Short mmCIF file of C-alpha atoms in Angstrom, two decimals:
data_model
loop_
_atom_site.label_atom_id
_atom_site.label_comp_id
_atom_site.label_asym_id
_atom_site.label_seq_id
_atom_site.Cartn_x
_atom_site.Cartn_y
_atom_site.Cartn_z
CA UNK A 107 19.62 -31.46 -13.50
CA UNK A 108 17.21 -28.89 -12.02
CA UNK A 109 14.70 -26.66 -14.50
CA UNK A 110 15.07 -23.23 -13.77
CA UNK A 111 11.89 -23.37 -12.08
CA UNK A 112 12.79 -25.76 -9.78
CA UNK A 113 16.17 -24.92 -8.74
CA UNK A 114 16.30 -24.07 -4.94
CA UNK A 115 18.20 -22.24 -2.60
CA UNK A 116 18.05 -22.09 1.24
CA UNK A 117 18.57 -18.43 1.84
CA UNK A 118 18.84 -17.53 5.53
CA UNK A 119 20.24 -13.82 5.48
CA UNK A 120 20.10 -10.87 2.29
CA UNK A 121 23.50 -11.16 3.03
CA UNK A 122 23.34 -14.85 1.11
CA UNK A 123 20.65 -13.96 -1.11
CA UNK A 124 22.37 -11.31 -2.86
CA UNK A 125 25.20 -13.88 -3.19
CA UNK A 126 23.10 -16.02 -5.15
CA UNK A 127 21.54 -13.49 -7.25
CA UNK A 128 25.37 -12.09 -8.10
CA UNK A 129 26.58 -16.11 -8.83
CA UNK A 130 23.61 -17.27 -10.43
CA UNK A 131 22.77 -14.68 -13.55
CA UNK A 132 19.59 -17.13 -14.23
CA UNK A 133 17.96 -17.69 -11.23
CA UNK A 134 18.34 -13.53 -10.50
CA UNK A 135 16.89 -12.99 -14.03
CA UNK A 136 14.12 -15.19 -13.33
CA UNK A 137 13.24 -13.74 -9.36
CA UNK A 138 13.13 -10.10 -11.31
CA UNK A 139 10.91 -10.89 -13.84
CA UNK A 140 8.44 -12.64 -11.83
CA UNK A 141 8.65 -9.93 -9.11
CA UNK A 142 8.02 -7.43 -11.92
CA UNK A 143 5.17 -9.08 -13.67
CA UNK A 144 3.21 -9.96 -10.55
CA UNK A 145 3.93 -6.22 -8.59
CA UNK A 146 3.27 -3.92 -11.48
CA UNK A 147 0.11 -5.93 -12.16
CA UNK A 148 -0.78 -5.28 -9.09
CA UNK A 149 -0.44 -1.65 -9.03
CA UNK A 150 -1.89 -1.29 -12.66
CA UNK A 151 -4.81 -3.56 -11.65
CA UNK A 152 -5.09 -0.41 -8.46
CA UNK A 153 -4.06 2.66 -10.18
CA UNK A 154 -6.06 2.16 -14.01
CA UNK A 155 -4.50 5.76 -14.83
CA UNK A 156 -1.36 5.46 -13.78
CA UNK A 157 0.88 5.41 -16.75
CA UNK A 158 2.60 1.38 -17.63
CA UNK A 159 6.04 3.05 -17.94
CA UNK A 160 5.77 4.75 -14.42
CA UNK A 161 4.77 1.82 -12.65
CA UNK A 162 7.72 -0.71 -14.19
CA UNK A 163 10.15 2.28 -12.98
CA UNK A 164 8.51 2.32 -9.27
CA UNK A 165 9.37 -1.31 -9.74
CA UNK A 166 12.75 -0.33 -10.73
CA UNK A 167 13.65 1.65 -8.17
CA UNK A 168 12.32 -0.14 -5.61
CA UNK A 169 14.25 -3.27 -6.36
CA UNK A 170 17.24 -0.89 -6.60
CA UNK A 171 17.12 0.47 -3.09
CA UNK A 172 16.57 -3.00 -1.84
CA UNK A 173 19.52 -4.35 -3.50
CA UNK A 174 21.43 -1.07 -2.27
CA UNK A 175 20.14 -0.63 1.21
CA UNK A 176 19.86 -4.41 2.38
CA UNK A 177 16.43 -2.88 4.48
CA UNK A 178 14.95 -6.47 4.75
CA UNK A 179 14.84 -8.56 7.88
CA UNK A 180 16.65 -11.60 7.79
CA UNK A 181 14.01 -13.42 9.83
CA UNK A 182 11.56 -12.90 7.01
CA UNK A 183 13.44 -14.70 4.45
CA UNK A 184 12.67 -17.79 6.84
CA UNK A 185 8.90 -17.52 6.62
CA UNK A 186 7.48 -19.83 4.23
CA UNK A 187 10.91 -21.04 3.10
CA UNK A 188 10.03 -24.86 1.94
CA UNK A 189 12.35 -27.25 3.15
CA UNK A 190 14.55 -27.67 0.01
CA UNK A 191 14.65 -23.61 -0.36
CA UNK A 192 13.34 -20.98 -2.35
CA UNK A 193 12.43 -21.31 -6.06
CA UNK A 194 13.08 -17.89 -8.03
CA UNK A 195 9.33 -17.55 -8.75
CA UNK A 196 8.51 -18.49 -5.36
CA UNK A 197 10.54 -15.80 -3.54
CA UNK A 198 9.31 -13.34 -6.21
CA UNK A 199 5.74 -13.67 -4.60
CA UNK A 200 6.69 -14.48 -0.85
CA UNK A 201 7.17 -11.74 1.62
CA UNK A 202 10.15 -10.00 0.22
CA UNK A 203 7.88 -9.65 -2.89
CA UNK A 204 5.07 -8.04 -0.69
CA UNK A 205 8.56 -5.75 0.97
CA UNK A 206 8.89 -5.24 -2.92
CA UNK A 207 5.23 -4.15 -3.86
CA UNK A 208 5.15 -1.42 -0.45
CA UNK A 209 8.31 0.14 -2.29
CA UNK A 210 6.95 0.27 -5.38
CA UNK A 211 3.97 1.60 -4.39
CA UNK A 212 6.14 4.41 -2.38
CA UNK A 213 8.03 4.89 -5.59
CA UNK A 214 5.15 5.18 -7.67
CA UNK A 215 3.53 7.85 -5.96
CA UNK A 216 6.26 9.65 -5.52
CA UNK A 217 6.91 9.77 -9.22
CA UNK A 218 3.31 10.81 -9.56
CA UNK A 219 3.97 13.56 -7.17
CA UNK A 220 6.71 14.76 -9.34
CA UNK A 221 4.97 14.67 -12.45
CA UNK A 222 1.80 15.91 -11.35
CA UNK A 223 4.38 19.00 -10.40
CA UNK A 224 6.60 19.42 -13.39
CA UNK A 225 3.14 19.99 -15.21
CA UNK A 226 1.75 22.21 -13.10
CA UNK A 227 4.96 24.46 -13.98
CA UNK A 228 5.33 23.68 -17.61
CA UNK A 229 1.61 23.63 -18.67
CA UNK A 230 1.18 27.79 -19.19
CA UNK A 231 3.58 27.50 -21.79
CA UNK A 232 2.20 24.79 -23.81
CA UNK A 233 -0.93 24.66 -26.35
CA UNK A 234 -3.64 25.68 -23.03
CA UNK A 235 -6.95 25.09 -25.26
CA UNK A 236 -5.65 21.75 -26.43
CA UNK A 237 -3.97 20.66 -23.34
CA UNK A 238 -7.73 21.00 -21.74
CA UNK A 239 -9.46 19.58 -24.51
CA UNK A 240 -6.61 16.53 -23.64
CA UNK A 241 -7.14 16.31 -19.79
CA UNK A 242 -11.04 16.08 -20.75
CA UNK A 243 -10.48 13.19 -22.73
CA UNK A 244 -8.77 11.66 -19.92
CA UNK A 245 -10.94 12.29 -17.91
CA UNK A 246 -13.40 10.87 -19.71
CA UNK A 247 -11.85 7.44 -20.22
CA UNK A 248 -10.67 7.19 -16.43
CA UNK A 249 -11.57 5.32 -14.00
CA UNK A 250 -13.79 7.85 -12.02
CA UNK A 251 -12.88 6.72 -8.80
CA UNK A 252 -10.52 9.05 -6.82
CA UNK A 253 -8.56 6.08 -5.79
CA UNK A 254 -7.14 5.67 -9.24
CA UNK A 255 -5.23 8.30 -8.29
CA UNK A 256 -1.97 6.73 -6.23
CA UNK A 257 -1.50 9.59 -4.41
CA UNK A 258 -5.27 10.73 -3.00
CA UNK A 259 -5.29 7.22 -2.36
CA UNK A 260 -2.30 6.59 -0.10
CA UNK A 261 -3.56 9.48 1.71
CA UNK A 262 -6.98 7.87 1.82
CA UNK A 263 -5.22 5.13 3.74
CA UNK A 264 -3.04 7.05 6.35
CA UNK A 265 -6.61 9.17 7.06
CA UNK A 266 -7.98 6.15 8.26
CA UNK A 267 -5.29 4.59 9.51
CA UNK A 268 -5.26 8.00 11.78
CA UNK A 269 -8.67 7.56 12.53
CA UNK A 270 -8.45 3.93 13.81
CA UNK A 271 -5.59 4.88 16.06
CA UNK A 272 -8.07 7.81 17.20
CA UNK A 273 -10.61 4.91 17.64
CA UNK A 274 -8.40 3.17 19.87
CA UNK A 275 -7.26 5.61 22.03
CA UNK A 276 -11.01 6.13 23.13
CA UNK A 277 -12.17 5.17 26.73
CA UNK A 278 -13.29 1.99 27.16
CA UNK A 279 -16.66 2.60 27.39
CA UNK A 280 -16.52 5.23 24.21
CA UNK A 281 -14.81 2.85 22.55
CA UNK A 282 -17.30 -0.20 22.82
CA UNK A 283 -20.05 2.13 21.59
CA UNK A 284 -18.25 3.24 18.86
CA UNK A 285 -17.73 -0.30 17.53
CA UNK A 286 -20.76 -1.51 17.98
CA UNK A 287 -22.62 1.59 15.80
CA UNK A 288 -19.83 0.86 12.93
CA UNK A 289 -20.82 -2.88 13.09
CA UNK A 290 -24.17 -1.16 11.90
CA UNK A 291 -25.97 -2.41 14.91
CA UNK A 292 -29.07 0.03 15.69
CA UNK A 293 -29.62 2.12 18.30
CA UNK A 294 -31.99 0.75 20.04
CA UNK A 295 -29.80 -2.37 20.27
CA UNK A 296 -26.43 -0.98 21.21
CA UNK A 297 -28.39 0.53 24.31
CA UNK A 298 -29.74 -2.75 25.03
CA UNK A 299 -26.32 -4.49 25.07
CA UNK A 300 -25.06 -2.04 27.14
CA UNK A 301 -28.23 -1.40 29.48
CA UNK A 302 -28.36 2.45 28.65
CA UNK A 303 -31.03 4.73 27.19
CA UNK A 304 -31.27 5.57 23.66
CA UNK A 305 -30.29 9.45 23.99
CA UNK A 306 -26.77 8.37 26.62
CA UNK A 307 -26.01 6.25 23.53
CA UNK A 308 -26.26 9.26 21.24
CA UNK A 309 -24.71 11.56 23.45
CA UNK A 310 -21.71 8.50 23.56
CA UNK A 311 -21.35 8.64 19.92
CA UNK A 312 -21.82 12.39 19.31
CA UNK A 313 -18.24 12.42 21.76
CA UNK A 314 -16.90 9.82 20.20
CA UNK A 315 -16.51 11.53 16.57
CA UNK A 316 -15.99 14.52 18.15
CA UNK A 317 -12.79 13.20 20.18
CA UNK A 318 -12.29 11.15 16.79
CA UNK A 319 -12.25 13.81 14.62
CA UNK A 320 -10.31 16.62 16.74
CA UNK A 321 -7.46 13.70 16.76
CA UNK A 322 -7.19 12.91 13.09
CA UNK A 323 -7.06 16.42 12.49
CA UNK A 324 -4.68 16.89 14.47
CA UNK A 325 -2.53 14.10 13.09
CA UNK A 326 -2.62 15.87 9.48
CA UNK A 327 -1.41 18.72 10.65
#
């Protein structure tokens, strides 16, 4: 008889795998727990100040609207299935766990937002001189980076996510410049590759950004 570990299913459709997550109490136990230990590691291991609790309910309610809203694509259950079928850790880290982690992420920050907004209402009425002297001390044993924060740094992301679909909506010509001055390449080199002076390279790039920029902007607006 198969270990838990080892037991397999061929799962074609979410259709079937909910099936065998509703018939088989162990194997579903299993899938969650190693879906929850290796996402919310995950996150923690991104967002150091993000509280433990908040991050196993993103979890939560991600795996919650999956089992509710079915949003998965069949097709993707077949990627990487091995021949005999899934093991519960295995489909825990395959690409429905990566469809997991992108909700829980979602969920997390959205929970932040929340937070971050219930205190900005309830904090006049508290204790202010010791809730500062708090938030310093919290400060002072975060991690300073602005992308511990999940929100600034999901928005991090869609910035330059908006700026490479800027980048790519560049002429040609732009374009190629552009690329070559983020590959670091200097100056005087780009205009050798491309057989122009120095200063039409500069005046290239200078219309680049500006094009660049006046798109992002307008994509967070």
């Amino acid at each position: 008889m198969n270990t838990l570990d080892s037991k397999r299913y061929v799962i074609n459709n979410v259709d079937a795998l909910l099936r065998i997550l509703h018939a088989d109490p162990r194997y579903a136990l299993a899938f969650r727990n190693k879906a929850e230990q290796h996402i919310t590691l995950k996150l923690r291991r991104k967002f150091f100040n993000a509280p433990p609790e908040g991050v196993v309910d993103a979890f939560n309610n991600a795996l919650m609207k999956f089992l509710q809203t079915r949003s998965f694509k069949d097709e993707a259950l077949l990627h990487g299935q091995p021949e005999g079928g899934w093991t519960a850790h295995e489909l825990a880290v395959s690409k429905l766990g990566g469809y997991l982690y992108r909700g829980s992420l979602h969920e997390l920050i959205q929970i932040h937002r929340r937070t971050r907004h219930e205190v900005h209402l309830t904090g006049p009425q508290g204790n202010e001189e010791g809730e500062d002297a708090a938030l310093g001390d919290a400060r002072h044993v975060a991690d300073p980076s602005e992308f511990n924060d999940p929100a600034r740094a999901y928005e991090h992301l869609s910035i330059i996510k908006r700026m490479r679909d800027c980048i790519n909506k560049l002429s040609d010509t732009l374009r190629t410049t552009m690329f070559l001055y983020l590959d670091d390449m200097p100056m005087e080199q780009i205009a050798r590759q491309q057989d122009l002076h120095v200063p039409t390279v500069k005046s290239r790039l200078h219309a680049a950004r500006k094009l660049v920029t006046d798109c992002t902007r307008k994509g967070m607006d």
